């Protein structure tokens, strides 16, 4: 697994107003809505696909920006949370 891909996805998620933490022992992201900590999801890279802890496919490696948009929608982060100028 390429940790650079997860780092890139993490950066896009942070830009969208989400908190992202990583597990040092396991290559996965824990993504949380800052306004409601109950809205969270774990994301892993399985082969060339990003998947959630419920095995829902989010997208392909190389499409981190689109994946971040999908994850943000899942966690109820609207377009207003995206920083100005990036839309």
Coordinates of C-alpha atoms in Angstrom, one line a residue:
X1 CA 0.0 0.0 0.0
X2 CA 1.3 3.4 -0.9
X3 CA 1.0 5.7 2.1
X4 CA 1.5 8.7 -0.2
X5 CA -1.9 8.0 -1.6
X6 CA -3.5 8.0 1.9
X7 CA -1.6 11.2 2.7
X8 CA -2.9 12.9 -0.4
X9 CA -6.5 11.8 0.4
X10 CA -6.0 13.0 4.0
X11 CA -5.0 16.5 2.7
X12 CA -8.1 16.8 0.5
X13 CA -10.3 15.7 3.5
X14 CA -8.7 18.3 5.8
X15 CA -9.3 21.0 3.2
X16 CA -13.0 20.0 3.3
X17 CA -13.2 20.7 7.1
X18 CA -12.8 17.1 8.3
X19 CA -10.5 15.9 11.0
X20 CA -8.3 13.0 9.9
X21 CA -6.2 10.8 12.1
X22 CA -4.0 7.9 11.2
X23 CA -3.0 4.7 12.9
X24 CA 0.7 4.3 13.1
X25 CA 0.4 0.5 13.1
X26 CA -2.2 0.2 10.3
X27 CA -2.5 2.2 7.1
X28 CA -6.0 3.6 7.5
X29 CA -7.6 7.0 7.9
X30 CA -10.1 7.8 10.6
X31 CA -12.2 10.7 9.3
X32 CA -14.5 12.7 11.5
X33 CA -16.9 15.6 11.1
X34 CA -15.7 18.4 13.4
X35 CA -19.2 19.5 14.2
X36 CA -20.5 16.1 15.1
X37 CA -18.0 13.5 16.2
X38 CA -20.6 10.7 15.7
X39 CA -20.3 11.2 12.0
X40 CA -17.0 9.4 11.3
X41 CA -15.7 6.7 9.0
X42 CA -12.6 4.6 8.6
X43 CA -11.0 4.5 5.1
X44 CA -8.5 2.0 3.8
X45 CA -6.9 1.4 0.4
X46 CA -7.8 -2.2 -0.6
X47 CA -5.9 -2.9 -3.8
X48 CA -6.5 0.1 -6.0
X49 CA -9.8 1.1 -4.3
X50 CA -10.6 3.2 -1.3
X51 CA -13.2 1.5 0.9
X52 CA -15.1 2.3 4.1
X53 CA -15.2 0.2 7.2
X54 CA -18.6 -1.1 5.9
X55 CA -16.8 -2.2 2.6
X56 CA -18.4 0.5 0.5
X57 CA -16.2 1.5 -2.4
X58 CA -15.4 5.2 -2.5
X59 CA -13.3 5.4 -5.6
X60 CA -10.0 4.5 -7.1
X61 CA -6.4 5.3 -6.3
X62 CA -5.4 8.4 -8.3
X63 CA -8.8 9.9 -7.8
X64 CA -8.2 11.2 -4.2
X65 CA -9.9 14.5 -4.8
X66 CA -13.1 12.9 -6.0
X67 CA -12.9 10.4 -3.1
X68 CA -12.6 13.2 -0.6
X69 CA -15.7 14.9 -2.0
X70 CA -17.7 11.6 -1.7
X71 CA -16.5 11.1 1.9
X72 CA -17.3 14.7 2.8
X73 CA -20.8 14.2 1.5
X74 CA -21.1 10.9 3.5
X75 CA -20.1 12.8 6.7
X76 CA -22.6 15.6 6.0
X77 CA -20.0 18.3 5.2
X78 CA -21.5 20.6 2.6
X79 CA -19.9 22.8 0.0
X80 CA -19.7 25.7 2.6
X81 CA -17.0 23.8 4.4
X82 CA -14.7 23.7 1.4
X83 CA -12.2 26.4 1.6
X84 CA -12.8 29.4 -0.7
X85 CA -11.3 29.3 -4.1
X86 CA -11.1 25.5 -4.3
X87 CA -14.5 24.9 -5.8

